[in-house]
Amino acid sequence: MAAPGQEEDRVQDAIGGKKIINRTFLSLSQIATLSEQNVEGVQKKLEEFLNFKRLKTSLKEAILLDYYTAGFWWAKEMNFSLIQLSGFMDLLNLLLENLSDNHMTLGDNLKELGKAMAGIGETDSERSGDLNFFSIEQAKAVIDYLSISLFKHYKLYEYLFHSPREELVISNEYVIELAQPAVPPFPALLEEGIPSDICSSFIISPTAAETESKGSDQEGYLEEPCPEVESFEADAVAVVTAEDQNSTVGEIVNEIIGNLEVLLLESCSLILSVVN
């Protein structure tokens, strides 16, 4: 797992004055910069130092940033010196590389931790290791922290680095067809709706207005007679004379009298037939 600042660097022990060669994960200048930041500042600086560009879309980068940020902040609260902070970050990176790049099992990685911590507290220069600037109490605290952070969740980190995952779709594009504007008597769209009291107070219903318009048209039609009808009626009255009227009345009277005579004759014949 490549990272900036991995280089052969000679670090001088602040206590014994002995020089040790160590492959550093972060340079001393970067460690000094991080030590001056708060938690948010440490996270932003680590994001810059580790060249993480896809934190919003990459689960791996987000987890790694959290791993290193939490580790550094814990070491800072332990009041480690710059040399100790640098060595601790080297150890964090070493163990994670063993898991991600070398596919080490939990047992093998624990053995590597034991080798790195070997010689702490001993004065024998032949047995002293790269982390001999830690005291025994500090070394125990480091082991406890690694146990509850990396080793406790070792399977999850293995899944992160070695299990393929489906790419999540985080956005979709849809084409939405908007409805046409409302045309009376159809109601307006729901998004254009207003309270019913305002509608009844200030807006006339399209159906009511249409009914009122039709009613006024019909009344006007009934009140204003057609000129052609008026002229036809006048012409019909002018053609019928008084003599024609008298003749018509006489014909009606004669027809009524004839009908009565027929009825009387039928009645008389009926009576005679009964007597005989």
PDB file of N, CA and C in Angstrom, residues 175-266:
ATOM      1  N   VAL A 175     -36.623  11.181 -16.936  1.00  0.00           N
ATOM      2  CA  VAL A 175     -37.271  12.177 -17.777  1.00  0.00           C
ATOM      3  C   VAL A 175     -38.728  12.251 -17.354  1.00  0.00           C
ATOM      4  N   ILE A 176     -39.161  13.413 -16.900  1.00  0.00           N
ATOM      5  CA  ILE A 176     -40.510  13.601 -16.371  1.00  0.00           C
ATOM      6  C   ILE A 176     -41.282  14.508 -17.313  1.00  0.00           C
ATOM      7  N   GLU A 177     -42.446  14.047 -17.737  1.00  0.00           N
ATOM      8  CA  GLU A 177     -43.296  14.841 -18.616  1.00  0.00           C
ATOM      9  C   GLU A 177     -44.284  15.629 -17.761  1.00  0.00           C
ATOM     10  N   LEU A 178     -44.256  16.935 -17.904  1.00  0.00           N
ATOM     11  CA  LEU A 178     -45.132  17.797 -17.123  1.00  0.00           C
ATOM     12  C   LEU A 178     -46.524  17.841 -17.738  1.00  0.00           C
ATOM     13  N   ALA A 179     -47.539  17.927 -16.896  1.00  0.00           N
ATOM     14  CA  ALA A 179     -48.915  17.992 -17.365  1.00  0.00           C
ATOM     15  C   ALA A 179     -49.197  19.345 -18.012  1.00  0.00           C
ATOM     16  N   GLN A 180     -50.139  19.336 -18.945  1.00  0.00           N
ATOM     17  CA  GLN A 180     -50.530  20.574 -19.610  1.00  0.00           C
ATOM     18  C   GLN A 180     -51.315  21.464 -18.638  1.00  0.00           C
ATOM     19  N   PRO A 181     -51.315  22.784 -18.869  1.00  0.00           N
ATOM     20  CA  PRO A 181     -52.077  23.687 -17.993  1.00  0.00           C
ATOM     21  C   PRO A 181     -53.560  23.325 -17.994  1.00  0.00           C
ATOM     22  N   ALA A 182     -54.206  23.538 -16.842  1.00  0.00           N
ATOM     23  CA  ALA A 182     -55.613  23.196 -16.697  1.00  0.00           C
ATOM     24  C   ALA A 182     -56.484  24.097 -17.560  1.00  0.00           C
ATOM     25  N   VAL A 183     -57.496  23.492 -18.214  1.00  0.00           N
ATOM     26  CA  VAL A 183     -58.447  24.232 -19.055  1.00  0.00           C
ATOM     27  C   VAL A 183     -59.844  23.952 -18.520  1.00  0.00           C
ATOM     28  N   PRO A 184     -60.626  24.969 -18.184  1.00  0.00           N
ATOM     29  CA  PRO A 184     -61.985  24.757 -17.660  1.00  0.00           C
ATOM     30  C   PRO A 184     -62.783  23.874 -18.611  1.00  0.00           C
ATOM     31  N   PRO A 185     -63.638  22.956 -18.121  1.00  0.00           N
ATOM     32  CA  PRO A 185     -64.021  22.827 -16.706  1.00  0.00           C
ATOM     33  C   PRO A 185     -63.140  21.901 -15.887  1.00  0.00           C
ATOM     34  N   PHE A 186     -61.976  21.491 -16.408  1.00  0.00           N
ATOM     35  CA  PHE A 186     -61.090  20.604 -15.664  1.00  0.00           C
ATOM     36  C   PHE A 186     -60.365  21.407 -14.584  1.00  0.00           C
ATOM     37  N   PRO A 187     -60.155  20.801 -13.402  1.00  0.00           N
ATOM     38  CA  PRO A 187     -59.527  21.540 -12.296  1.00  0.00           C
ATOM     39  C   PRO A 187     -58.041  21.779 -12.539  1.00  0.00           C
ATOM     40  N   ALA A 188     -57.468  22.690 -11.779  1.00  0.00           N
ATOM     41  CA  ALA A 188     -56.044  22.999 -11.886  1.00  0.00           C
ATOM     42  C   ALA A 188     -55.226  21.865 -11.288  1.00  0.00           C
ATOM     43  N   LEU A 189     -53.937  21.822 -11.614  1.00  0.00           N
ATOM     44  CA  LEU A 189     -53.053  20.800 -11.073  1.00  0.00           C
ATOM     45  C   LEU A 189     -52.970  20.926  -9.569  1.00  0.00           C
ATOM     46  N   LEU A 190     -52.636  19.813  -8.917  1.00  0.00           N
ATOM     47  CA  LEU A 190     -52.568  19.819  -7.460  1.00  0.00           C
ATOM     48  C   LEU A 190     -51.517  20.800  -6.947  1.00  0.00           C
ATOM     49  N   GLU A 191     -50.394  20.915  -7.678  1.00  0.00           N
ATOM     50  CA  GLU A 191     -49.334  21.825  -7.238  1.00  0.00           C
ATOM     51  C   GLU A 191     -49.755  23.291  -7.351  1.00  0.00           C
ATOM     52  N   GLU A 192     -50.835  23.556  -8.109  1.00  0.00           N
ATOM     53  CA  GLU A 192     -51.340  24.918  -8.239  1.00  0.00           C
ATOM     54  C   GLU A 192     -52.577  25.145  -7.374  1.00  0.00           C
ATOM     55  N   GLY A 193     -52.902  24.191  -6.516  1.00  0.00           N
ATOM     56  CA  GLY A 193     -54.106  24.295  -5.708  1.00  0.00           C
ATOM     57  C   GLY A 193     -54.010  25.392  -4.664  1.00  0.00           C
ATOM     58  N   ILE A 194     -55.180  25.897  -4.266  1.00  0.00           N
ATOM     59  CA  ILE A 194     -55.287  26.933  -3.237  1.00  0.00           C
ATOM     60  C   ILE A 194     -56.362  26.514  -2.256  1.00  0.00           C
ATOM     61  N   PRO A 195     -56.408  27.108  -1.062  1.00  0.00           N
ATOM     62  CA  PRO A 195     -57.447  26.753  -0.086  1.00  0.00           C
ATOM     63  C   PRO A 195     -58.850  26.964  -0.644  1.00  0.00           C
ATOM     64  N   SER A 196     -59.782  26.119  -0.185  1.00  0.00           N
ATOM     65  CA  SER A 196     -61.142  26.161  -0.725  1.00  0.00           C
ATOM     66  C   SER A 196     -61.865  27.460  -0.408  1.00  0.00           C
ATOM     67  N   ASP A 197     -61.582  28.054   0.778  1.00  0.00           N
ATOM     68  CA  ASP A 197     -62.272  29.300   1.111  1.00  0.00           C
ATOM     69  C   ASP A 197     -61.862  30.435   0.182  1.00  0.00           C
ATOM     70  N   ILE A 198     -60.578  30.466  -0.191  1.00  0.00           N
ATOM     71  CA  ILE A 198     -60.129  31.496  -1.136  1.00  0.00           C
ATOM     72  C   ILE A 198     -60.747  31.253  -2.501  1.00  0.00           C
ATOM     73  N   CYS A 199     -60.806  29.975  -2.898  1.00  0.00           N
ATOM     74  CA  CYS A 199     -61.398  29.652  -4.205  1.00  0.00           C
ATOM     75  C   CYS A 199     -62.857  30.053  -4.260  1.00  0.00           C
ATOM     76  N   SER A 200     -63.625  29.757  -3.202  1.00  0.00           N
ATOM     77  CA  SER A 200     -65.050  30.086  -3.209  1.00  0.00           C
ATOM     78  C   SER A 200     -65.302  31.576  -3.076  1.00  0.00           C
ATOM     79  N   SER A 201     -64.347  32.298  -2.483  1.00  0.00           N
ATOM     80  CA  SER A 201     -64.555  33.729  -2.272  1.00  0.00           C
ATOM     81  C   SER A 201     -64.183  34.578  -3.474  1.00  0.00           C
ATOM     82  N   PHE A 202     -63.132  34.196  -4.178  1.00  0.00           N
ATOM     83  CA  PHE A 202     -62.603  35.065  -5.213  1.00  0.00           C
ATOM     84  C   PHE A 202     -62.643  34.471  -6.619  1.00  0.00           C
ATOM     85  N   ILE A 203     -62.900  33.176  -6.741  1.00  0.00           N
ATOM     86  CA  ILE A 203     -62.852  32.536  -8.053  1.00  0.00           C
ATOM     87  C   ILE A 203     -64.223  31.962  -8.378  1.00  0.00           C
ATOM     88  N   ILE A 204     -64.806  32.317  -9.556  1.00  0.00           N
ATOM     89  CA  ILE A 204     -66.096  31.806 -10.000  1.00  0.00           C
ATOM     90  C   ILE A 204     -65.879  30.463 -10.672  1.00  0.00           C
ATOM     91  N   SER A 205     -66.691  29.501 -10.286  1.00  0.00           N
ATOM     92  CA  SER A 205     -66.565  28.187 -10.882  1.00  0.00           C
ATOM     93  C   SER A 205     -66.802  28.254 -12.382  1.00  0.00           C
ATOM     94  N   PRO A 206     -65.996  27.596 -13.183  1.00  0.00           N
ATOM     95  CA  PRO A 206     -66.195  27.621 -14.642  1.00  0.00           C
ATOM     96  C   PRO A 206     -67.576  27.114 -15.057  1.00  0.00           C
ATOM     97  N   THR A 207     -68.074  26.078 -14.364  1.00  0.00           N
ATOM     98  CA  THR A 207     -69.390  25.542 -14.734  1.00  0.00           C
ATOM     99  C   THR A 207     -70.491  26.539 -14.439  1.00  0.00           C
ATOM    100  N   ALA A 208     -70.403  27.260 -13.307  1.00  0.00           N
ATOM    101  CA  ALA A 208     -71.420  28.252 -12.984  1.00  0.00           C
ATOM    102  C   ALA A 208     -71.408  29.388 -13.990  1.00  0.00           C
ATOM    103  N   ALA A 209     -70.224  29.856 -14.357  1.00  0.00           N
ATOM    104  CA  ALA A 209     -70.143  30.939 -15.335  1.00  0.00           C
ATOM    105  C   ALA A 209     -70.687  30.492 -16.681  1.00  0.00           C
ATOM    106  N   GLU A 210     -70.388  29.249 -17.034  1.00  0.00           N
ATOM    107  CA  GLU A 210     -70.873  28.747 -18.315  1.00  0.00           C
ATOM    108  C   GLU A 210     -72.394  28.634 -18.295  1.00  0.00           C
ATOM    109  N   THR A 211     -72.964  28.163 -17.148  1.00  0.00           N
ATOM    110  CA  THR A 211     -74.430  28.050 -17.034  1.00  0.00           C
ATOM    111  C   THR A 211     -75.093  29.407 -17.111  1.00  0.00           C
ATOM    112  N   GLU A 212     -74.520  30.375 -16.417  1.00  0.00           N
ATOM    113  CA  GLU A 212     -75.085  31.726 -16.446  1.00  0.00           C
ATOM    114  C   GLU A 212     -75.067  32.299 -17.856  1.00  0.00           C
ATOM    115  N   SER A 213     -73.987  32.031 -18.597  1.00  0.00           N
ATOM    116  CA  SER A 213     -73.891  32.537 -19.966  1.00  0.00           C
ATOM    117  C   SER A 213     -74.939  31.899 -20.862  1.00  0.00           C
ATOM    118  N   LYS A 214     -75.136  30.569 -20.693  1.00  0.00           N
ATOM    119  CA  LYS A 214     -76.135  29.891 -21.513  1.00  0.00           C
ATOM    120  C   LYS A 214     -77.534  30.374 -21.182  1.00  0.00           C
ATOM    121  N   GLY A 215     -77.810  30.611 -19.855  1.00  0.00           N
ATOM    122  CA  GLY A 215     -79.131  31.074 -19.465  1.00  0.00           C
ATOM    123  C   GLY A 215     -79.459  32.439 -20.035  1.00  0.00           C
ATOM    124  N   SER A 216     -78.473  33.341 -20.009  1.00  0.00           N
ATOM    125  CA  SER A 216     -78.703  34.680 -20.552  1.00  0.00           C
ATOM    126  C   SER A 216     -78.951  34.623 -22.049  1.00  0.00           C
ATOM    127  N   ASP A 217     -78.291  33.698 -22.734  1.00  0.00           N
ATOM    128  CA  ASP A 217     -78.517  33.557 -24.176  1.00  0.00           C
ATOM    129  C   ASP A 217     -79.925  33.067 -24.471  1.00  0.00           C
ATOM    130  N   GLN A 218     -80.409  32.099 -23.650  1.00  0.00           N
ATOM    131  CA  GLN A 218     -81.753  31.580 -23.879  1.00  0.00           C
ATOM    132  C   GLN A 218     -82.814  32.631 -23.594  1.00  0.00           C
ATOM    133  N   GLU A 219     -82.603  33.418 -22.502  1.00  0.00           N
ATOM    134  CA  GLU A 219     -83.571  34.474 -22.206  1.00  0.00           C
ATOM    135  C   GLU A 219     -83.619  35.495 -23.325  1.00  0.00           C
ATOM    136  N   GLY A 220     -82.501  35.854 -23.858  1.00  0.00           N
ATOM    137  CA  GLY A 220     -82.486  36.810 -24.965  1.00  0.00           C
ATOM    138  C   GLY A 220     -83.182  36.251 -26.189  1.00  0.00           C
ATOM    139  N   TYR A 221     -83.040  34.956 -26.376  1.00  0.00           N
ATOM    140  CA  TYR A 221     -83.691  34.317 -27.539  1.00  0.00           C
ATOM    141  C   TYR A 221     -85.206  34.355 -27.383  1.00  0.00           C
ATOM    142  N   LEU A 222     -85.696  34.116 -26.122  1.00  0.00           N
ATOM    143  CA  LEU A 222     -87.150  34.117 -25.919  1.00  0.00           C
ATOM    144  C   LEU A 222     -87.727  35.526 -25.952  1.00  0.00           C
ATOM    145  N   GLU A 223     -86.991  36.497 -25.446  1.00  0.00           N
ATOM    146  CA  GLU A 223     -87.509  37.856 -25.387  1.00  0.00           C
ATOM    147  C   GLU A 223     -87.520  38.532 -26.746  1.00  0.00           C
ATOM    148  N   GLU A 224     -86.665  38.195 -27.625  1.00  0.00           N
ATOM    149  CA  GLU A 224     -86.579  38.848 -28.930  1.00  0.00           C
ATOM    150  C   GLU A 224     -87.103  37.905 -30.002  1.00  0.00           C
ATOM    151  N   PRO A 225     -88.372  38.088 -30.451  1.00  0.00           N
ATOM    152  CA  PRO A 225     -88.941  37.203 -31.475  1.00  0.00           C
ATOM    153  C   PRO A 225     -88.272  37.414 -32.816  1.00  0.00           C
ATOM    154  N   CYS A 226     -88.352  36.386 -33.589  1.00  0.00           N
ATOM    155  CA  CYS A 226     -87.726  36.426 -34.902  1.00  0.00           C
ATOM    156  C   CYS A 226     -88.541  37.323 -35.840  1.00  0.00           C
ATOM    157  N   PRO A 227     -87.936  38.264 -36.586  1.00  0.00           N
ATOM    158  CA  PRO A 227     -88.685  39.151 -37.507  1.00  0.00           C
ATOM    159  C   PRO A 227     -89.429  38.374 -38.581  1.00  0.00           C
ATOM    160  N   GLU A 228     -88.951  37.268 -39.047  1.00  0.00           N
ATOM    161  CA  GLU A 228     -89.613  36.492 -40.095  1.00  0.00           C
ATOM    162  C   GLU A 228     -90.930  35.911 -39.598  1.00  0.00           C
ATOM    163  N   VAL A 229     -90.939  35.458 -38.311  1.00  0.00           N
ATOM    164  CA  VAL A 229     -92.176  34.908 -37.739  1.00  0.00           C
ATOM    165  C   VAL A 229     -93.235  35.984 -37.622  1.00  0.00           C
ATOM    166  N   GLU A 230     -92.819  37.177 -37.196  1.00  0.00           N
ATOM    167  CA  GLU A 230     -93.768  38.278 -37.055  1.00  0.00           C
ATOM    168  C   GLU A 230     -94.399  38.651 -38.401  1.00  0.00           C
ATOM    169  N   SER A 231     -93.610  38.710 -39.448  1.00  0.00           N
ATOM    170  CA  SER A 231     -94.145  39.068 -40.770  1.00  0.00           C
ATOM    171  C   SER A 231     -95.068  37.986 -41.302  1.00  0.00           C
ATOM    172  N   PHE A 232     -94.770  36.673 -40.993  1.00  0.00           N
ATOM    173  CA  PHE A 232     -95.632  35.585 -41.460  1.00  0.00           C
ATOM    174  C   PHE A 232     -96.998  35.638 -40.786  1.00  0.00           C
ATOM    175  N   GLU A 233     -96.994  35.916 -39.450  1.00  0.00           N
ATOM    176  CA  GLU A 233     -98.262  36.012 -38.735  1.00  0.00           C
ATOM    177  C   GLU A 233     -99.098  37.189 -39.243  1.00  0.00           C
ATOM    178  N   ALA A 234     -98.471  38.313 -39.519  1.00  0.00           N
ATOM    179  CA  ALA A 234     -99.208  39.479 -40.024  1.00  0.00           C
ATOM    180  C   ALA A 234     -99.821  39.195 -41.389  1.00  0.00           C
ATOM    181  N   ASP A 235     -99.065  38.516 -42.245  1.00  0.00           N
ATOM    182  CA  ASP A 235     -99.582  38.172 -43.575  1.00  0.00           C
ATOM    183  C   ASP A 235    -100.761  37.209 -43.483  1.00  0.00           C
ATOM    184  N   ALA A 236    -100.704  36.236 -42.543  1.00  0.00           N
ATOM    185  CA  ALA A 236    -101.799  35.263 -42.396  1.00  0.00           C
ATOM    186  C   ALA A 236    -103.080  35.937 -41.928  1.00  0.00           C
ATOM    187  N   VAL A 237    -102.987  36.893 -40.992  1.00  0.00           N
ATOM    188  CA  VAL A 237    -104.167  37.621 -40.502  1.00  0.00           C
ATOM    189  C   VAL A 237    -104.758  38.490 -41.592  1.00  0.00           C
ATOM    190  N   ALA A 238    -103.912  39.094 -42.410  1.00  0.00           N
ATOM    191  CA  ALA A 238    -104.409  39.982 -43.466  1.00  0.00           C
ATOM    192  C   ALA A 238    -105.156  39.216 -44.545  1.00  0.00           C
ATOM    193  N   VAL A 239    -104.779  37.961 -44.810  1.00  0.00           N
ATOM    194  CA  VAL A 239    -105.419  37.188 -45.886  1.00  0.00           C
ATOM    195  C   VAL A 239    -106.840  36.757 -45.508  1.00  0.00           C
ATOM    196  N   VAL A 240    -107.082  36.371 -44.209  1.00  0.00           N
ATOM    197  CA  VAL A 240    -108.399  35.906 -43.755  1.00  0.00           C
ATOM    198  C   VAL A 240    -109.340  37.116 -43.603  1.00  0.00           C
ATOM    199  N   THR A 241    -110.474  37.157 -44.405  1.00  0.00           N
ATOM    200  CA  THR A 241    -111.448  38.278 -44.364  1.00  0.00           C
ATOM    201  C   THR A 241    -112.599  37.935 -43.459  1.00  0.00           C
ATOM    202  N   ALA A 242    -113.506  38.920 -43.218  1.00  0.00           N
ATOM    203  CA  ALA A 242    -114.685  38.724 -42.365  1.00  0.00           C
ATOM    204  C   ALA A 242    -115.637  37.727 -42.978  1.00  0.00           C
ATOM    205  N   GLU A 243    -115.826  37.764 -44.308  1.00  0.00           N
ATOM    206  CA  GLU A 243    -116.729  36.823 -44.990  1.00  0.00           C
ATOM    207  C   GLU A 243    -116.273  35.403 -44.825  1.00  0.00           C
ATOM    208  N   ASP A 244    -114.931  35.186 -44.909  1.00  0.00           N
ATOM    209  CA  ASP A 244    -114.394  33.838 -44.728  1.00  0.00           C
ATOM    210  C   ASP A 244    -114.618  33.351 -43.307  1.00  0.00           C
ATOM    211  N   GLN A 245    -114.488  34.273 -42.343  1.00  0.00           N
ATOM    212  CA  GLN A 245    -114.702  33.897 -40.948  1.00  0.00           C
ATOM    213  C   GLN A 245    -116.146  33.460 -40.724  1.00  0.00           C
ATOM    214  N   ASN A 246    -117.170  34.215 -41.298  1.00  0.00           N
ATOM    215  CA  ASN A 246    -118.584  33.868 -41.120  1.00  0.00           C
ATOM    216  C   ASN A 246    -118.897  32.531 -41.772  1.00  0.00           C
ATOM    217  N   SER A 247    -118.319  32.286 -42.941  1.00  0.00           N
ATOM    218  CA  SER A 247    -118.561  31.032 -43.638  1.00  0.00           C
ATOM    219  C   SER A 247    -118.040  29.854 -42.845  1.00  0.00           C
ATOM    220  N   THR A 248    -116.891  30.037 -42.263  1.00  0.00           N
ATOM    221  CA  THR A 248    -116.288  28.966 -41.466  1.00  0.00           C
ATOM    222  C   THR A 248    -117.123  28.671 -40.239  1.00  0.00           C
ATOM    223  N   VAL A 249    -117.615  29.730 -39.574  1.00  0.00           N
ATOM    224  CA  VAL A 249    -118.446  29.532 -38.376  1.00  0.00           C
ATOM    225  C   VAL A 249    -119.732  28.813 -38.727  1.00  0.00           C
ATOM    226  N   GLY A 250    -120.362  29.166 -39.878  1.00  0.00           N
ATOM    227  CA  GLY A 250    -121.606  28.519 -40.293  1.00  0.00           C
ATOM    228  C   GLY A 250    -121.409  27.053 -40.572  1.00  0.00           C
ATOM    229  N   GLU A 251    -120.330  26.706 -41.174  1.00  0.00           N
ATOM    230  CA  GLU A 251    -120.057  25.306 -41.462  1.00  0.00           C
ATOM    231  C   GLU A 251    -119.911  24.499 -40.178  1.00  0.00           C
ATOM    232  N   ILE A 252    -119.273  25.111 -39.169  1.00  0.00           N
ATOM    233  CA  ILE A 252    -119.097  24.413 -37.894  1.00  0.00           C
ATOM    234  C   ILE A 252    -120.450  24.178 -37.226  1.00  0.00           C
ATOM    235  N   VAL A 253    -121.358  25.202 -37.272  1.00  0.00           N
ATOM    236  CA  VAL A 253    -122.683  25.073 -36.637  1.00  0.00           C
ATOM    237  C   VAL A 253    -123.509  24.010 -37.343  1.00  0.00           C
ATOM    238  N   ASN A 254    -123.526  23.999 -38.657  1.00  0.00           N
ATOM    239  CA  ASN A 254    -124.291  23.017 -39.408  1.00  0.00           C
ATOM    240  C   ASN A 254    -123.817  21.597 -39.119  1.00  0.00           C
ATOM    241  N   GLU A 255    -122.497  21.459 -38.964  1.00  0.00           N
ATOM    242  CA  GLU A 255    -121.946  20.139 -38.661  1.00  0.00           C
ATOM    243  C   GLU A 255    -122.399  19.649 -37.308  1.00  0.00           C
ATOM    244  N   ILE A 256    -122.478  20.567 -36.330  1.00  0.00           N
ATOM    245  CA  ILE A 256    -122.913  20.188 -34.977  1.00  0.00           C
ATOM    246  C   ILE A 256    -124.396  19.783 -34.990  1.00  0.00           C
ATOM    247  N   ILE A 257    -125.248  20.573 -35.708  1.00  0.00           N
ATOM    248  CA  ILE A 257    -126.688  20.278 -35.772  1.00  0.00           C
ATOM    249  C   ILE A 257    -126.927  18.944 -36.462  1.00  0.00           C
ATOM    250  N   GLY A 258    -126.227  18.663 -37.556  1.00  0.00           N
ATOM    251  CA  GLY A 258    -126.377  17.391 -38.252  1.00  0.00           C
ATOM    252  C   GLY A 258    -126.081  16.209 -37.352  1.00  0.00           C
ATOM    253  N   ASN A 259    -125.065  16.360 -36.548  1.00  0.00           N
ATOM    254  CA  ASN A 259    -124.675  15.287 -35.630  1.00  0.00           C
ATOM    255  C   ASN A 259    -125.760  15.042 -34.594  1.00  0.00           C
ATOM    256  N   LEU A 260    -126.424  16.158 -34.127  1.00  0.00           N
ATOM    257  CA  LEU A 260    -127.501  16.004 -33.143  1.00  0.00           C
ATOM    258  C   LEU A 260    -128.700  15.279 -33.747  1.00  0.00           C
ATOM    259  N   GLU A 261    -129.051  15.590 -35.001  1.00  0.00           N
ATOM    260  CA  GLU A 261    -130.190  14.940 -35.660  1.00  0.00           C
ATOM    261  C   GLU A 261    -129.933  13.441 -35.795  1.00  0.00           C
ATOM    262  N   VAL A 262    -128.754  13.059 -36.114  1.00  0.00           N
ATOM    263  CA  VAL A 262    -128.423  11.648 -36.244  1.00  0.00           C
ATOM    264  C   VAL A 262    -128.587  10.945 -34.911  1.00  0.00           C
ATOM    265  N   LEU A 263    -128.186  11.594 -33.836  1.00  0.00           N
ATOM    266  CA  LEU A 263    -128.298  11.007 -32.510  1.00  0.00           C
ATOM    267  C   LEU A 263    -129.762  10.820 -32.107  1.00  0.00           C
ATOM    268  N   LEU A 264    -130.627  11.836 -32.448  1.00  0.00           N
ATOM    269  CA  LEU A 264    -132.053  11.735 -32.109  1.00  0.00           C
ATOM    270  C   LEU A 264    -132.710  10.583 -32.862  1.00  0.00           C
ATOM    271  N   LEU A 265    -132.427  10.432 -34.128  1.00  0.00           N
ATOM    272  CA  LEU A 265    -133.025   9.358 -34.908  1.00  0.00           C
ATOM    273  C   LEU A 265    -132.625   7.996 -34.362  1.00  0.00           C
ATOM    274  N   GLU A 266    -131.367   7.863 -34.002  1.00  0.00           N
ATOM    275  CA  GLU A 266    -130.910   6.586 -33.442  1.00  0.00           C
ATOM    276  C   GLU A 266    -131.605   6.291 -32.119  1.00  0.00           C
TER     277      GLU A 266
END
